């Protein structure tokens, strides 16, 4: 009884606290017009807009005391709460002549009003849901709307507003239809192609090459007795912890004008050093190296998902190994292969790191957006229009992938014990697979060797003496009277990166896993739409996210640019879908009757989540945290727009180094990042990664001693 | 016990019948998933302290019914009352009902003791007290001293008893058992079902038991509710269902029976008869059908035969299977193929034996 009373009242007392909070946060300027709290604004400055929240808050606290509240009363308070929220929002956007950004007070008041609204809704609801579940669903939706859809809507608006701030449809169309975007001249060999066409060509090339290589690796992994499988697994993981431009850098060290291979070739064959790497072909090579592991991981699942009994059936029906693969296995894998293809296509469109390092004269959409903003012209309208084009392209592919492939899924894992083994490859196919994969493995290994080698060479192409000068320049530590003096040039951005990623990672994982839990365990109207929305934010390219955040959060009512907060928010909503996917997969492994058992034993859904689901999901939580951390450290595309003077991120800093031609320093810094990530992930896995369900794991457990009577 | 004010505030619909602790009343309850009617309008009453089995083939709605009592599903329409209080819209957390799951659903990360104490702690009990009560519950199911182990270290039967202890330690109004024996091997089943019955009698808790095994249902229940396609096909004591099945479905589901299509009629002297193929006429003592197409239920026990020819119906043995304590015969007769069980220790009549069949009219039944 008391539990429920406290539960009902807590948010409302929180509201009062919120007002209190507002009183003292701006203590210095509390009595000034701009710095006043809501209450003071109302009393001292006759700001009528502050009256509505105050009235509703008092009303809500009063309602809290009325125990069996009638339906009408609940309905009325819900309406009042929504009204108050709307009033604050309207006030924020159109309040008088000066639009101010919202402070802590308003944020807390709004959060509390929002929680009250969801709570009232849960009490009203026909299906008597837990307030926790309703609040979570509404909260996740509100956050996604605020930090994914609202910024994108800003792009939409900005695309039609010209330099003078006037609405201009012809202007937008002029940019959107421009020859620099859609020209197909390069196919005829005459001139350069437009950036959109470049992006699409690149996407198709990359998707094809990564899918073919990924499939070959997947077959090598599960259908041959290839001895180097552990090495293969390691190579598959490496690109995940590699910042995206590092491969591009290594390619420059190999094939650039002063590259290792270029030197040998010109020495041996007298070929003249050329700039072939800088352009579409170079980007393609870089992306293929970077994304093949992703295709490999997707396709391994597909290849292993083929039920062995189907292949065995085919063989008992007189088909040999080769025709079994051709007539049974490959057709069953088709949807999976198409899925990998589309995924690689999206990744290629969204990629920023490789094009910016290797692009040379050939720009793609993502880099063109960047240059539109940082270039001499600082053309926001052009950036917005280009972002829209990129967004439409990726979303189309994403929707095609979900809608079309969602229905044709032949993966045949059933949960029934499926005996038998997948058939091996025939000799002919094995030759093809080995022929594709072995050279590629050698190539990838070389690339990584180059990364480490490049960091310890004085000046690539000219002075190959080994030196730690680059490391020293970046990470030198000195002693001063005050303690450690972080002398190196990189320390500043290094610590920013680590701390911001460390803040974002647990939040990302928490939001992702909460969403996953809602998706898997709760039935509610609009569940599939909810799922689609959360996944959609995955398909928005980083460059577009960056532009949209600049547009949305650069001015009041929400002013965040240049702060660390915007970086944290950006990481949370960029990487959340990863947490969702991991969480959904892990939660589907957990028997739903465990949750139900907890519910029938009197736990509510929050307690169930805390005492049953979370402890059992520990490995998934660890990998979600680790993965969010890595993605935050390695991401470039969105971050490059959002870093400010106080908050520089490592990747943005390294891009700057590359643009200045300081390859040695850039590579040394990247190497350190890779090593740090390896250490963090390994420590996380070792410390928390194991699920302790068996006695062997409970080292040192002492049974309770019987107490003497 | 853990019912919150929030839910006591729900309207107290007065349902006149059965207000005792743990009584359950369904009034026209429907559960729809999309367009599928999982439960299609059931009315039933379960008395306080009774052990009732929900029996039926898979997909008949018995598990959905059980889950509605638990509060894991809420009815689409209709009312459901437990202990005289309408709980139609009350979720599982707030109901004083415990459930033993088919998979046991023991929390693998908690020790046996913490599993049993879980519900007590969620109800707000202090941990030491909860543990003491959990120890007691474990002794009750014969697992004293197993507290510090993890569920994965117990055998299937032991896990089952932990699940039972976890449910009864809360002293629920209603205990629900969802196919509790399905994960045990055949020998253990009979033992465990006797244990469950004894324990239920001892603590006197209203118990609803879901199974698809009619033998299990007959062995443990006060009453059996047979469900078919989301509706109640028939309810009654095991003996009632066996001796007076109301449909061919019940007759075939409860015990074994030969079902023969026939035409029912009433003779001039008022006695009920069944005509098979217009050539054979059987007098029947009871019938739910007076006229027209019907099914003649012939339990194996109604059949007796002797070798050679005689006054009865002629037949030929077509199969004979020796099962240790009994022999299963298949017999070809003019009215169709009949099977018969003889409790003897060897096959006395090989295939092809011509026999003379007598049906005991008192044991025939027409539905």
Coordinates of N, CA and C in Angstrom, one line a residue, chain A residues 505-575:
Chain A
X505 N 29.0 5.6 -23.6 CA 28.9 4.2 -23.8 C 27.8 3.5 -22.9
X506 N 27.9 3.8 -21.6 CA 26.9 3.2 -20.7 C 25.5 3.7 -21.0
X507 N 25.4 5.0 -21.3 CA 24.1 5.5 -21.6 C 23.5 4.9 -22.9
X508 N 24.4 4.8 -23.9 CA 23.9 4.1 -25.1 C 23.4 2.7 -24.9
X509 N 24.2 2.0 -24.1 CA 23.9 0.6 -23.8 C 22.6 0.5 -23.1
X510 N 22.4 1.4 -22.1 CA 21.2 1.4 -21.3 C 20.0 1.7 -22.1
X511 N 20.0 2.7 -22.9 CA 18.9 3.1 -23.8 C 18.6 2.0 -24.8
X512 N 19.7 1.4 -25.4 CA 19.5 0.4 -26.4 C 18.9 -0.9 -25.8
X513 N 19.4 -1.3 -24.6 CA 18.8 -2.5 -24.0 C 17.4 -2.3 -23.5
X514 N 17.1 -1.1 -22.9 CA 15.8 -0.8 -22.5 C 14.8 -0.9 -23.7
X515 N 15.2 -0.4 -24.8 CA 14.4 -0.4 -26.0 C 14.2 -1.9 -26.5
X516 N 15.3 -2.6 -26.4 CA 15.3 -4.1 -26.8 C 14.3 -4.8 -25.9
X517 N 14.3 -4.5 -24.6 CA 13.4 -5.2 -23.7 C 12.0 -4.9 -24.0
X518 N 11.7 -3.6 -24.3 CA 10.4 -3.2 -24.7 C 9.9 -3.9 -25.9
X519 N 10.8 -4.0 -26.9 CA 10.5 -4.7 -28.2 C 10.2 -6.2 -28.0
X520 N 11.0 -6.8 -27.2 CA 10.9 -8.3 -27.1 C 9.8 -8.7 -26.1
X521 N 9.8 -8.0 -25.0 CA 8.9 -8.5 -23.9 C 7.6 -7.8 -23.7
X522 N 7.4 -6.7 -24.3 CA 6.2 -6.0 -24.1 C 5.4 -6.0 -25.4
X523 N 4.0 -6.2 -25.2 CA 3.2 -6.1 -26.4 C 2.5 -4.7 -26.3
X524 N 2.6 -3.9 -27.3 CA 1.8 -2.7 -27.2 C 1.5 -2.2 -28.7
X525 N 0.4 -1.4 -28.8 CA 0.0 -1.0 -30.1 C 1.2 -0.2 -30.7
X526 N 1.4 -0.4 -32.0 CA 2.4 0.3 -32.7 C 3.8 -0.2 -32.4
X527 N 3.9 -1.4 -31.9 CA 5.2 -2.0 -31.6 C 6.1 -2.1 -32.8
X528 N 5.6 -2.5 -34.0 CA 6.4 -2.6 -35.2 C 6.9 -1.3 -35.7
X529 N 6.0 -0.2 -35.6 CA 6.4 1.1 -35.9 C 7.6 1.6 -35.0
X530 N 7.4 1.3 -33.8 CA 8.4 1.7 -32.8 C 9.8 1.0 -33.1
X531 N 9.7 -0.2 -33.5 CA 10.9 -1.0 -33.9 C 11.6 -0.3 -35.1
X532 N 10.7 0.0 -36.1 CA 11.2 0.6 -37.3 C 11.9 1.9 -37.1
X533 N 11.3 2.7 -36.2 CA 11.8 4.1 -35.9 C 13.2 3.9 -35.2
X534 N 13.3 3.0 -34.3 CA 14.6 2.9 -33.6 C 15.7 2.4 -34.5
X535 N 15.3 1.6 -35.5 CA 16.3 1.1 -36.4 C 16.6 2.1 -37.5
X536 N 15.6 3.0 -37.8 CA 15.8 4.0 -38.8 C 17.0 4.9 -38.5
X537 N 17.2 5.2 -37.2 CA 18.2 6.1 -36.9 C 19.6 5.5 -37.2
X538 N 19.6 4.2 -37.4 CA 20.8 3.5 -37.8 C 21.2 3.8 -39.2
X539 N 20.1 4.1 -40.0 CA 20.3 4.2 -41.5 C 20.7 5.7 -41.8
X540 N 20.5 6.6 -40.9 CA 20.8 8.0 -41.2 C 22.4 8.1 -41.2
X541 N 22.9 8.5 -42.3 CA 24.4 8.6 -42.4 C 25.0 9.6 -41.4
X542 N 26.1 9.4 -40.9 CA 26.8 10.2 -39.9 C 26.9 11.7 -40.3
X543 N 27.2 11.9 -41.6 CA 27.4 13.2 -42.0 C 26.1 14.0 -41.9
X544 N 25.0 13.3 -42.2 CA 23.7 13.9 -42.1 C 23.3 14.2 -40.7
X545 N 23.7 13.3 -39.8 CA 23.4 13.5 -38.4 C 24.2 14.8 -37.9
X546 N 25.5 14.9 -38.3 CA 26.3 16.0 -38.0 C 25.6 17.3 -38.4
X547 N 25.3 17.4 -39.7 CA 24.7 18.6 -40.2 C 23.4 18.9 -39.5
X548 N 22.6 17.9 -39.2 CA 21.3 18.1 -38.6 C 21.4 18.6 -37.2
X549 N 22.4 18.1 -36.5 CA 22.6 18.6 -35.1 C 23.1 20.0 -35.1
X550 N 24.0 20.4 -36.1 CA 24.4 21.8 -36.2 C 23.2 22.7 -36.4
X551 N 22.3 22.3 -37.3 CA 21.1 23.1 -37.6 C 20.2 23.2 -36.4
X552 N 20.0 22.0 -35.7 CA 18.9 22.0 -34.7 C 19.4 22.6 -33.4
X553 N 20.6 22.4 -33.0 CA 21.0 22.7 -31.7 C 22.0 23.8 -31.6
X554 N 22.0 24.7 -32.7 CA 23.0 25.8 -32.7 C 22.4 27.0 -32.0
X555 N 21.1 27.1 -31.9 CA 20.5 28.3 -31.3 C 19.3 27.9 -30.4
X556 N 18.8 28.9 -29.7 CA 17.7 28.6 -28.8 C 16.5 28.0 -29.6
X557 N 15.7 27.3 -29.0 CA 15.6 27.0 -27.6 C 16.6 25.9 -27.1
X558 N 17.2 25.1 -27.9 CA 18.1 24.1 -27.4 C 19.5 24.5 -28.0
X559 N 20.4 25.0 -27.2 CA 21.7 25.4 -27.6 C 22.7 24.5 -27.1
X560 N 23.3 23.7 -27.9 CA 24.3 22.7 -27.4 C 25.6 22.7 -28.2
X561 N 25.7 23.3 -29.3 CA 26.9 23.2 -30.1 C 28.1 23.7 -29.4
X562 N 29.2 23.0 -29.6 CA 30.4 23.3 -29.0 C 30.6 22.7 -27.6
X563 N 29.5 22.1 -27.1 CA 29.6 21.5 -25.7 C 29.9 20.0 -25.9
X564 N 30.3 19.4 -24.8 CA 30.5 18.0 -24.8 C 29.2 17.2 -24.8
X565 N 28.1 17.9 -24.3 CA 26.8 17.2 -24.3 C 26.4 16.8 -25.7
X566 N 26.6 17.7 -26.7 CA 26.1 17.4 -28.0 C 26.8 16.2 -28.6
X567 N 28.1 16.0 -28.2 CA 28.8 14.9 -28.7 C 28.3 13.6 -28.0
X568 N 28.0 13.7 -26.7 CA 27.5 12.5 -26.0 C 26.1 12.1 -26.6
X569 N 25.3 13.1 -26.8 CA 23.9 12.9 -27.4 C 24.1 12.2 -28.8
X570 N 25.0 12.8 -29.6 CA 25.1 12.3 -30.9 C 25.5 10.8 -30.9
X571 N 26.5 10.5 -30.0 CA 26.9 9.1 -29.9 C 25.8 8.2 -29.4
X572 N 25.0 8.7 -28.4 CA 24.0 7.8 -27.9 C 23.0 7.4 -29.0
X573 N 22.6 8.5 -29.8 CA 21.5 8.1 -30.8 C 22.1 7.5 -32.1
X574 N 23.3 7.7 -32.3 CA 23.9 7.1 -33.5 C 24.1 5.6 -33.2
X575 N 24.5 5.3 -32.0 CA 24.9 3.9 -31.7 C 23.9 3.1 -31.0

